[in-house]
Coordinates of C-alpha atoms in Angstrom, one line a residue:
M275 CA 22.5 23.1 -4.7
K276 CA 24.6 21.6 -2.0
R277 CA 28.1 22.8 -1.4
Y278 CA 30.9 20.3 -2.1
A279 CA 34.6 20.3 -2.1
A280 CA 36.4 21.2 -5.4
S281 CA 37.1 18.3 -7.8
T282 CA 40.5 16.7 -7.6
P283 CA 42.1 13.7 -9.3
S284 CA 41.5 11.7 -6.2
A285 CA 37.8 12.7 -6.4
Q286 CA 37.7 11.5 -10.0
R287 CA 39.2 8.1 -9.0
A288 CA 36.7 7.8 -6.1
A289 CA 33.8 8.5 -8.5
D290 CA 35.1 6.0 -11.0
K291 CA 35.4 3.4 -8.3
A292 CA 31.9 4.1 -7.1
R293 CA 30.6 3.5 -10.6
K294 CA 32.4 0.2 -10.8
D295 CA 31.4 -1.0 -7.3
K296 CA 27.7 -1.1 -8.0
A297 CA 26.3 -2.1 -11.3
Y298 CA 22.5 -1.4 -11.1
R299 CA 20.4 -3.3 -13.6
W300 CA 18.1 -0.3 -14.2
N301 CA 21.2 1.8 -15.2
R302 CA 22.0 -0.5 -18.1
E303 CA 21.2 0.4 -21.7
S304 CA 20.1 -3.2 -22.4
Y305 CA 17.7 -3.3 -19.4
S306 CA 14.3 -4.5 -20.8
H307 CA 10.8 -3.7 -19.8
Q308 CA 10.0 -7.4 -19.2
R309 CA 13.0 -7.7 -16.8
R310 CA 11.8 -4.6 -15.0
F311 CA 8.4 -6.1 -14.6
V312 CA 9.9 -9.3 -13.1
D313 CA 12.2 -7.3 -10.7
I314 CA 9.4 -5.1 -9.4
W315 CA 6.7 -7.8 -9.0
G316 CA 9.4 -10.2 -7.5
F317 CA 9.9 -7.6 -4.8
V318 CA 6.2 -7.2 -4.2
L319 CA 5.5 -11.0 -4.0
T320 CA 8.5 -11.5 -1.7
L321 CA 7.2 -8.7 0.6
M322 CA 3.7 -10.3 0.6
F323 CA 5.2 -13.6 1.7
K324 CA 7.2 -11.9 4.4
L325 CA 4.1 -10.1 5.7
W326 CA 2.1 -13.4 5.6
R327 CA 4.8 -15.2 7.5
Y328 CA 5.1 -12.4 10.1
N329 CA 1.7 -13.4 11.6
K330 CA 2.5 -17.2 11.7
S331 CA 3.6 -18.3 15.1
W332 CA 5.2 -21.5 13.7
S333 CA 7.7 -19.3 11.8
Y334 CA 9.4 -18.1 15.0
P335 CA 11.9 -20.7 16.5
G336 CA 11.1 -21.3 20.1
G337 CA 7.7 -19.5 19.9
V338 CA 6.5 -16.0 19.1
T339 CA 7.4 -13.1 21.4
E340 CA 7.0 -9.3 21.0
E341 CA 10.8 -9.0 20.9
K342 CA 11.1 -11.5 18.0
Q343 CA 8.3 -9.7 16.1
A344 CA 10.0 -6.3 16.6
H345 CA 13.3 -7.8 15.4
R346 CA 11.6 -9.2 12.3
R347 CA 9.9 -5.9 11.5
R348 CA 13.3 -4.1 11.7
A349 CA 14.9 -6.7 9.4
Q350 CA 12.0 -6.3 6.9
A351 CA 12.3 -2.5 7.0
I352 CA 16.1 -2.7 6.3
W353 CA 15.4 -5.2 3.4
I354 CA 12.8 -2.8 1.9
R355 CA 15.1 0.2 2.1
E356 CA 18.0 -1.8 0.4
T357 CA 15.7 -3.2 -2.3
F358 CA 14.4 0.3 -3.1
L359 CA 18.0 1.4 -3.6
D360 CA 18.5 -1.5 -6.0
L361 CA 15.3 -0.7 -7.9
G362 CA 16.5 2.8 -8.7
P363 CA 15.3 6.4 -9.0
T364 CA 11.5 5.8 -9.0
F365 CA 11.6 3.6 -5.9
I366 CA 14.1 5.8 -4.1
K367 CA 11.7 8.7 -4.5
V368 CA 8.6 6.6 -3.6
G369 CA 10.4 5.4 -0.5
Q370 CA 11.3 9.0 0.5
L371 CA 7.6 9.9 0.1
F372 CA 6.5 6.9 2.1
S373 CA 8.8 8.0 4.9
T374 CA 6.4 10.8 5.6
R375 CA 3.4 8.5 5.8
A376 CA 3.6 7.1 9.3
D377 CA -0.2 7.1 9.2
L378 CA 0.0 4.3 6.6
F379 CA 3.1 2.2 7.5
P380 CA 4.6 0.8 10.7
S381 CA 7.1 3.0 12.5
E382 CA 10.0 0.7 11.7
Y383 CA 9.4 1.0 8.0
V384 CA 9.1 4.8 8.3
D385 CA 12.3 5.1 10.3
E386 CA 14.3 3.1 7.7
L387 CA 12.8 4.8 4.7
S388 CA 13.7 8.2 6.2
K389 CA 17.4 7.1 5.9
L390 CA 17.0 6.5 2.2
Q391 CA 19.6 8.5 0.4
D392 CA 20.3 8.9 -3.3
K393 CA 23.5 6.7 -3.2
V394 CA 23.6 5.9 -6.9
P395 CA 26.5 6.1 -9.4
A396 CA 27.1 9.2 -11.5
F397 CA 26.6 9.0 -15.2
S398 CA 29.3 10.0 -17.6
Y399 CA 30.2 13.5 -18.8
E400 CA 29.6 12.4 -22.4
Q401 CA 26.0 11.6 -21.5
A402 CA 25.5 14.9 -19.8
E403 CA 27.1 16.7 -22.7
M404 CA 24.8 15.0 -25.2
L405 CA 21.7 15.8 -23.2
I406 CA 22.6 19.5 -22.8
E407 CA 23.4 19.8 -26.5
K408 CA 20.1 18.1 -27.4
D409 CA 18.0 20.4 -25.3
F410 CA 19.7 23.6 -26.3
G411 CA 20.9 22.8 -29.8
K412 CA 24.3 24.2 -28.9
K413 CA 27.6 22.8 -27.8
V414 CA 28.5 23.0 -24.1
S415 CA 31.4 25.3 -25.0
Q416 CA 29.0 27.7 -26.6
L417 CA 26.8 27.9 -23.6
Y418 CA 29.4 27.9 -20.8
R419 CA 32.9 29.4 -20.7
T420 CA 34.0 26.5 -18.4
F421 CA 32.2 23.3 -17.4
D422 CA 33.6 20.9 -14.9
P423 CA 33.2 17.3 -16.3
I424 CA 33.4 15.9 -12.8
P425 CA 30.0 16.3 -11.0
L426 CA 29.9 17.9 -7.6
A427 CA 27.1 15.5 -6.6
A428 CA 25.1 12.6 -8.1
A429 CA 21.6 11.7 -7.1
S430 CA 18.9 9.4 -8.3
L431 CA 17.3 12.0 -10.5
G432 CA 20.3 13.9 -11.8
Q433 CA 23.7 15.3 -11.0
V434 CA 25.3 18.7 -10.5
H435 CA 28.2 20.3 -12.3
K436 CA 30.0 23.5 -11.6
A437 CA 30.3 25.9 -14.5
T438 CA 31.0 29.5 -15.5
L439 CA 29.0 31.6 -18.0
H440 CA 30.7 33.6 -20.7
S441 CA 29.6 36.7 -18.8
G442 CA 31.7 35.5 -15.8
E443 CA 29.1 34.4 -13.3
E444 CA 29.7 31.2 -11.5
V445 CA 26.8 28.8 -11.7
V446 CA 25.8 25.2 -11.0
V447 CA 24.2 23.1 -13.7
K448 CA 21.8 20.4 -12.7
V449 CA 21.5 17.7 -15.5
Q450 CA 18.7 15.1 -15.4
R451 CA 19.7 11.4 -15.6
P452 CA 19.4 10.0 -19.1
A453 CA 16.3 8.1 -20.0
L454 CA 14.8 9.0 -16.6
K455 CA 11.3 9.8 -18.1
Q456 CA 11.2 6.4 -19.9
L457 CA 12.1 4.7 -16.6
F458 CA 9.4 6.6 -14.8
T459 CA 6.8 5.8 -17.4
V460 CA 7.5 2.0 -17.2
D461 CA 7.7 2.0 -13.4
L462 CA 4.6 4.0 -12.8
Q463 CA 2.7 1.8 -15.2
I464 CA 3.7 -1.2 -13.2
L465 CA 3.0 0.6 -9.9
R466 CA -0.5 1.4 -11.0
G467 CA -1.1 -2.4 -11.4
I468 CA 0.3 -3.0 -8.0
A469 CA -1.8 -0.3 -6.4
R470 CA -4.9 -1.8 -8.1
F471 CA -4.0 -5.2 -6.8
F472 CA -3.6 -3.9 -3.2
Q473 CA -6.9 -1.9 -3.5
N474 CA -8.8 -5.1 -4.4
H475 CA -7.1 -7.2 -1.7
P476 CA -9.6 -8.4 0.9
D477 CA -7.3 -7.5 3.8
W478 CA -4.8 -4.9 2.7
G479 CA -7.3 -3.0 0.6
R480 CA -9.7 -2.4 3.5
G481 CA -9.7 1.2 4.6
R482 CA -6.8 2.2 2.3
D483 CA -7.1 4.3 -0.9
W484 CA -4.0 2.8 -2.6
L485 CA -5.0 4.2 -6.0
G486 CA -5.3 7.6 -4.5
I487 CA -1.9 7.2 -2.9
Y488 CA -0.5 6.1 -6.3
E489 CA -1.9 9.2 -8.0
E490 CA -0.5 11.5 -5.3
C491 CA 3.0 9.9 -5.6
S492 CA 2.8 10.0 -9.4
R493 CA 2.0 13.7 -9.5
I494 CA 4.8 14.6 -7.1
L495 CA 7.4 12.5 -9.0
W496 CA 6.5 14.1 -12.4
E497 CA 6.6 17.6 -10.9
E498 CA 10.1 16.9 -9.4
I499 CA 11.7 15.8 -12.6
D500 CA 10.4 18.9 -14.5
Y501 CA 13.2 21.4 -14.1
L502 CA 11.2 24.2 -15.6
N503 CA 8.8 23.7 -12.6
E504 CA 11.8 23.6 -10.2
G505 CA 13.0 26.9 -11.7
S506 CA 9.6 28.5 -11.3
N507 CA 9.5 27.3 -7.7
A508 CA 12.9 28.8 -7.0
D509 CA 11.8 32.2 -8.4
T510 CA 8.6 32.2 -6.3
F511 CA 10.5 31.3 -3.2
R512 CA 13.1 34.0 -3.9
R513 CA 10.4 36.6 -4.4
N514 CA 8.7 35.7 -1.1
F515 CA 11.9 36.4 0.8
R516 CA 13.2 39.4 -1.2
A517 CA 12.6 41.7 1.8
Y518 CA 14.6 39.5 4.1
E519 CA 18.4 39.9 4.0
W520 CA 18.9 36.8 6.2
V521 CA 17.6 34.5 3.5
K522 CA 19.4 33.8 0.2
V523 CA 17.9 31.9 -2.7
P524 CA 19.9 31.1 -5.9
R525 CA 18.8 33.0 -9.0
V526 CA 17.6 31.0 -12.0
Y527 CA 19.3 31.6 -15.4
W528 CA 16.4 30.9 -17.7
R529 CA 18.4 31.2 -20.9
Y530 CA 20.3 28.1 -19.8
T531 CA 17.3 26.2 -18.4
S532 CA 15.2 23.5 -20.0
P533 CA 12.9 20.6 -18.8
R534 CA 16.0 18.5 -18.2
V535 CA 18.6 21.1 -17.4
V536 CA 18.5 23.9 -14.8
T537 CA 21.2 26.5 -14.3
L538 CA 21.3 28.3 -10.9
E539 CA 23.5 30.9 -9.3
Y540 CA 26.4 29.4 -7.4
I541 CA 26.0 30.5 -3.7
P542 CA 28.5 28.5 -1.6
G543 CA 27.9 28.1 2.1
I544 CA 28.5 26.0 5.2
K545 CA 26.1 23.1 5.6
I546 CA 23.9 23.9 8.5
S547 CA 24.7 20.6 10.3
H548 CA 28.5 21.3 10.2
Y549 CA 28.5 22.7 13.7
E550 CA 32.3 23.0 14.1
A551 CA 32.6 24.9 10.8
L552 CA 29.9 27.3 11.8
E553 CA 31.6 28.0 15.1
A554 CA 35.0 28.4 13.3
A555 CA 33.3 31.0 11.1
G556 CA 32.2 33.0 14.2
L557 CA 28.5 32.3 13.6
D558 CA 25.9 32.2 16.4
R559 CA 24.4 28.7 16.4
K560 CA 21.5 29.8 18.7
E561 CA 20.5 32.6 16.3
L562 CA 20.8 30.3 13.3
A563 CA 18.4 27.8 14.9
H564 CA 15.9 30.7 15.6
L565 CA 16.2 31.9 12.0
G566 CA 15.6 28.4 10.6
A567 CA 12.3 28.0 12.4
K568 CA 11.3 31.6 11.7
A569 CA 12.0 31.1 7.9
Y570 CA 9.8 28.0 7.8
L571 CA 7.0 29.5 9.8
Q572 CA 7.0 32.5 7.4
Q573 CA 6.7 30.1 4.5
L574 CA 3.9 28.1 6.0
L575 CA 1.7 30.6 7.8
N576 CA 2.3 33.8 5.7
D577 CA 3.3 32.7 2.2
G578 CA 1.4 29.5 1.9
F579 CA 4.3 28.2 -0.2
F580 CA 6.9 26.1 1.6
H581 CA 10.0 24.0 1.0
A582 CA 8.8 20.4 1.5
D583 CA 12.2 18.8 2.0
P584 CA 14.2 21.1 4.4
H585 CA 16.8 18.5 5.4
P586 CA 20.3 19.7 6.4
G587 CA 21.7 19.1 3.0
N588 CA 19.3 21.6 1.5
I589 CA 20.1 24.4 3.9
A590 CA 23.5 26.2 4.2
V591 CA 24.8 29.3 5.9
S592 CA 26.6 32.2 4.2
P593 CA 29.7 33.7 5.9
E594 CA 27.5 36.7 6.9
G595 CA 25.1 34.4 8.7
A596 CA 22.3 34.3 6.1
L597 CA 20.4 31.1 5.4
I598 CA 20.8 29.6 1.9
F599 CA 18.1 27.3 0.6
Y600 CA 18.7 24.8 -2.2
D601 CA 16.7 22.2 -4.3
F602 CA 13.2 23.4 -5.1
G603 CA 11.9 20.3 -6.8
M604 CA 9.5 19.4 -4.0
M605 CA 7.4 22.3 -2.7
G606 CA 4.1 22.5 -0.9
R607 CA 1.2 24.9 -1.0
I608 CA -1.4 25.7 1.7
K609 CA -4.8 26.4 0.2
A610 CA -7.2 28.9 1.8
N611 CA -9.8 26.3 2.8
I612 CA -7.0 24.3 4.5
R613 CA -5.9 27.4 6.5
E614 CA -9.5 28.0 7.6
Q615 CA -10.0 24.4 8.8
L616 CA -6.6 24.5 10.4
M617 CA -7.9 27.4 12.5
E618 CA -10.9 25.3 13.4
T619 CA -8.6 22.5 14.5
L620 CA -6.5 25.0 16.6
F621 CA -9.6 26.3 18.4
G622 CA -10.8 22.7 19.0
I623 CA -7.4 21.7 20.4
A624 CA -7.3 24.8 22.6
Q625 CA -10.8 23.9 24.0
K626 CA -10.1 20.1 24.1
D627 CA -13.2 19.7 21.9
G628 CA -12.8 16.3 20.3
D629 CA -15.9 16.7 18.2
R630 CA -14.8 20.0 16.7
V631 CA -11.3 18.7 15.9
M632 CA -12.9 15.6 14.3
H633 CA -15.2 17.7 12.1
S634 CA -12.5 20.1 11.0
L635 CA -10.2 17.1 10.1
V636 CA -13.0 15.7 8.0
E637 CA -13.5 19.0 6.2
M638 CA -9.7 19.3 5.7
G639 CA -9.6 15.9 4.1
A640 CA -7.3 14.5 6.8
L641 CA -10.0 12.1 8.1
A642 CA -12.2 9.8 6.1
K643 CA -15.8 9.8 7.2
V644 CA -17.1 6.3 8.2
D645 CA -20.5 5.0 9.5
D646 CA -19.4 4.9 13.1
M647 CA -17.2 7.9 14.1
G648 CA -17.4 7.1 17.8
P649 CA -14.0 5.2 18.1
V650 CA -12.3 8.0 16.0
R651 CA -13.7 10.7 18.2
R652 CA -12.6 8.8 21.3
S653 CA -9.0 8.5 19.9
I654 CA -8.9 12.2 19.2
Q655 CA -10.2 13.0 22.6
Y656 CA -7.6 10.8 24.2
M657 CA -4.9 12.5 22.2
L658 CA -6.1 16.0 23.3
D659 CA -6.3 14.9 27.0
H660 CA -2.8 13.4 26.7
F661 CA -1.1 16.3 24.9
M662 CA -2.7 19.3 26.5
D663 CA -1.6 18.5 30.0
K664 CA 1.7 20.1 29.1
P665 CA 2.2 23.8 28.4
F666 CA 2.3 24.7 24.7
E667 CA 5.9 25.7 24.8
N668 CA 7.1 22.4 26.4
Q669 CA 5.6 20.2 23.7
S670 CA 7.8 18.5 21.1
V671 CA 6.8 18.4 17.4
S672 CA 8.5 15.1 16.9
Q673 CA 6.7 13.5 19.9
I674 CA 3.3 15.0 18.8
S675 CA 3.9 13.6 15.3
E676 CA 4.8 10.2 16.5
D677 CA 1.8 10.0 18.9
L678 CA -0.5 11.4 16.2
Y679 CA 0.6 8.9 13.6
E680 CA 0.4 6.0 16.1
I681 CA -3.2 6.9 16.8
A682 CA -3.9 7.4 13.1
Y683 CA -2.3 4.0 12.1
D684 CA -5.1 1.6 11.2
Q685 CA -7.7 4.3 11.7
P686 CA -9.6 6.1 8.9
F687 CA -7.1 9.1 9.0
R688 CA -6.0 10.0 5.5
F689 CA -3.5 12.8 5.9
P690 CA -3.0 14.8 2.7
A691 CA 0.5 15.0 1.2
T692 CA 0.7 18.7 2.3
F693 CA 0.0 17.8 5.9
T694 CA 2.5 15.0 6.1
F695 CA 5.2 17.2 4.4
V696 CA 4.5 20.0 7.0
M697 CA 4.8 17.5 9.9
R698 CA 8.0 16.0 8.5
A699 CA 9.5 19.5 7.9
F700 CA 8.6 20.6 11.5
S701 CA 10.3 17.5 12.9
T702 CA 13.4 17.9 10.7
L703 CA 13.7 21.5 11.6
E704 CA 13.3 20.7 15.3
G705 CA 16.1 18.2 15.0
V706 CA 18.4 20.7 13.2
G707 CA 17.5 23.4 15.8
K708 CA 18.4 21.1 18.7
G709 CA 21.7 20.2 17.0
L710 CA 22.5 23.9 16.7
D711 CA 21.2 24.8 20.2
P712 CA 20.4 22.1 22.8
E713 CA 17.9 24.5 24.4
F714 CA 16.1 25.1 21.2
N715 CA 12.3 24.9 21.5
F716 CA 10.4 25.0 18.2
M717 CA 7.0 25.4 19.9
E718 CA 8.1 28.5 21.8
I719 CA 9.1 30.2 18.5
A720 CA 5.9 29.0 16.8
R721 CA 3.6 30.3 19.6
P722 CA 3.6 34.1 18.5
F723 CA 3.0 33.0 14.8
A724 CA 0.1 30.8 15.8
M725 CA -1.5 33.5 18.1
Q726 CA -1.1 36.1 15.3
L727 CA -2.7 33.7 12.8
M728 CA -5.6 33.1 15.2
A729 CA -6.0 36.8 15.8
D730 CA -5.9 37.6 12.0
S731 CA -8.5 35.0 11.2
N732 CA -11.0 36.9 13.5
G733 CA -10.1 40.3 12.0
S734 CA -8.4 41.5 15.1
N735 CA -4.8 42.1 16.3
S736 CA -5.8 41.3 19.9
T737 CA -5.6 37.7 21.2
S738 CA -8.3 38.3 23.8
S739 CA -10.5 39.9 21.1
S740 CA -10.1 36.8 18.9
F741 CA -11.3 34.5 21.6
L742 CA -14.2 36.9 22.4
N743 CA -15.1 36.9 18.7
E744 CA -15.0 33.1 18.8
L745 CA -17.2 33.0 21.9
G746 CA -19.7 35.3 20.1
R747 CA -19.7 33.0 17.0
Q748 CA -20.4 30.0 19.2
A749 CA -23.3 31.9 21.0
A750 CA -24.8 32.7 17.7
Q751 CA -24.5 29.1 16.6
V752 CA -26.2 27.9 19.8
S753 CA -29.0 30.4 19.3
S754 CA -29.5 29.3 15.7
T755 CA -29.6 25.7 16.8
A756 CA -32.1 26.4 19.5
L757 CA -34.5 28.3 17.1
S758 CA -34.3 25.5 14.6
L759 CA -34.9 22.7 17.1
P760 CA -38.7 22.6 17.0
R761 CA -38.7 22.3 13.2
R762 CA -36.1 19.5 13.3
I763 CA -38.2 17.6 15.9
E764 CA -41.2 17.9 13.6
D765 CA -39.3 16.7 10.6
T766 CA -38.0 13.7 12.5
I767 CA -41.5 12.7 13.6
E768 CA -42.8 13.1 10.1
K769 CA -40.0 10.8 8.8
L770 CA -40.9 8.2 11.4
E771 CA -44.6 8.3 10.4
Q772 CA -43.7 7.9 6.7
G773 CA -41.2 5.1 7.3
D774 CA -38.3 7.0 6.0
L775 CA -36.4 6.8 9.3
R776 CA -35.2 3.5 10.5
I777 CA -33.9 3.0 14.1
R778 CA -31.3 0.3 14.7
V779 CA -30.9 -0.9 18.2
R780 CA -28.2 -3.3 19.2
S781 CA -28.3 -5.2 22.5
I782 CA -24.9 -6.6 23.6
E783 CA -26.6 -9.1 25.9
S784 CA -28.8 -10.4 23.1
D785 CA -25.8 -10.7 20.8
R786 CA -24.0 -12.7 23.5
I787 CA -26.9 -15.1 24.0
L788 CA -27.4 -15.6 20.3
R789 CA -23.7 -16.2 19.7
R790 CA -23.6 -18.7 22.6
M791 CA -26.7 -20.6 21.3
S792 CA -25.2 -20.7 17.8
S793 CA -21.9 -22.0 19.2
I794 CA -23.6 -24.6 21.4
Q795 CA -25.6 -25.9 18.4
L796 CA -22.4 -26.1 16.4
G797 CA -20.7 -27.9 19.3
T798 CA -23.5 -30.4 19.5
N799 CA -23.1 -31.2 15.8
Y800 CA -19.4 -31.7 16.2
T801 CA -20.0 -33.9 19.2
L802 CA -22.5 -36.1 17.2
L803 CA -20.0 -36.4 14.4
I804 CA -17.1 -37.3 16.8
S805 CA -19.4 -40.0 18.4
A806 CA -20.3 -41.4 15.0
F807 CA -16.7 -41.4 13.8
T808 CA -15.5 -43.1 17.0
L809 CA -18.2 -45.7 16.8
S810 CA -17.4 -46.4 13.2
A811 CA -13.7 -46.7 13.9
T812 CA -14.4 -49.2 16.7
I813 CA -16.6 -51.4 14.5
L814 CA -14.0 -51.3 11.7
F815 CA -11.2 -52.2 14.1
V816 CA -13.2 -55.1 15.5
Q817 CA -13.9 -56.4 12.0
G818 CA -10.2 -56.3 11.2
Y819 CA -10.1 -53.2 8.9
V820 CA -7.3 -51.6 10.9
G821 CA -6.2 -49.1 8.2
L822 CA -9.7 -47.8 7.7
A823 CA -10.2 -47.6 11.4
V824 CA -7.1 -45.5 11.8
V825 CA -8.2 -43.1 9.1
V826 CA -11.7 -42.7 10.7
A827 CA -10.1 -42.3 14.1
L828 CA -7.9 -39.5 12.8
G829 CA -11.0 -37.8 11.4
A830 CA -12.6 -38.0 14.9
S831 CA -9.4 -36.6 16.4
A832 CA -9.5 -33.6 14.0
L833 CA -13.1 -32.9 14.8
A834 CA -12.3 -33.1 18.5
F835 CA -9.5 -30.6 18.1
V836 CA -11.9 -28.2 16.3
L837 CA -14.5 -28.7 19.1
I838 CA -11.9 -27.8 21.8
R839 CA -10.9 -24.7 19.9
L840 CA -14.6 -23.7 19.6
L841 CA -15.2 -24.2 23.3
M842 CA -12.1 -22.1 24.2
R843 CA -13.2 -19.3 21.9
L844 CA -16.7 -19.4 23.5
D845 CA -15.1 -19.2 27.0
R846 CA -13.0 -16.1 26.0
F847 CA -16.0 -14.4 24.6
D848 CA -18.0 -15.0 27.8
R849 CA -15.2 -13.5 29.9
M850 CA -15.2 -10.4 27.7
F851 CA -18.7 -9.6 28.7

């Protein structure tokens, strides 16, 4: 858990004031399911209206400009972040998950959601005491020698109290927020309906698996509020680093742990972003930056089990200079097949082979296969040509992530949660490292790990040997393809003869001519209608039916406006080709 100052009467008054300052509806005992439904759908409908208005030029005073649109996007992003805070724990966590999905949402939304913090009021000690006694069937005084009633920290999912066991060990006790599971159940049921609505929407549902995103978020949320799962994660993480003295992980006291309460060893430390305190303690900031990157690369590339939320609040430094990791509710795993395809991606990037990178991303599940993969391949090739002009060591993880997500936005990229967590963690660690050491370069530290991984995947400790093995594999593949080519040609001819193979040819020139002919025919019809309306209006006016003449004339004017728009669109299309 995070390190906080000891509780004082002033801290108690501040906590009481915070509880009074913000009265969240979701935190009330009388809050009904019906009201929750109205609140959530009210937010969704308001958001839909804002998105609809965004594309309407008349909604911008003085005319639409890129600057005005950017300002409106930022304002909408701030409004979304503040609304998520008001809607409570479920939406705070969903917003934090969405902050990793720059492939799905505009950058302004992602930037604001990344600032989303669990600034919610603490619940009372009486509620925490009741929950602990209900889970363990014993009074708090029987479980702990001392238990501080004032929480060290309060978040959306729970709060942390400092305590002492009867055996004398100092611990921290994380207690889940009362009725959190009931709130999750109601919210996720409503969110499923919202996801289904967006999935079936003719515009927002195209190319987006909203139901899949919902299932992914739901799984992660349920895992995070299961404190038995968090304790198991902490134990696994601790075992993985048992041979490294420069990493410390709190021990879990399973006798005092339940699905809603987890008791962990109290390991105080200096927050890794408190640079002045680190220097005052005589710690080497440059070495700490190096150790932070090394620890995460060890998790990702060697263990396959990594901390998915390594922000500065979850990492501290002991007086001896060891890294202390906290909060193991959100962890990620790298599967064997993902590692294999990751190697394919690395080789493809090294060779600037857009096709190979594209196929490996499809196999990894990061790219959805569509009928026409040409535009996707060109986007990937552009990315490779743009990035690989710089030496490996001089590249920035944050910049690569931003460019990658910018290319992926509105493309059929579907980055798995694991991939987005890794990219966010890399970017966060790079930011922390640069704060500790302005000359810190994450890529430079990652290079030997990547080269070792590439060598190991080929069964060799030599980098040159790994590339020779890869070259041999490609030669074998080319030979196999060449030997099978006659048979494939014969199969293709046979399918043509049987009518099983259809060839579709598209001529841009023919399409242009047909489109022009269709537009001209439509324009002719509009012209005839305008002439008929004008003639009718003239006859009615001469006969003294002024009112009817005006109505018919307005109809003729409307048709003339449509005709002009049609001719302008036809002219733009001709200039395109």
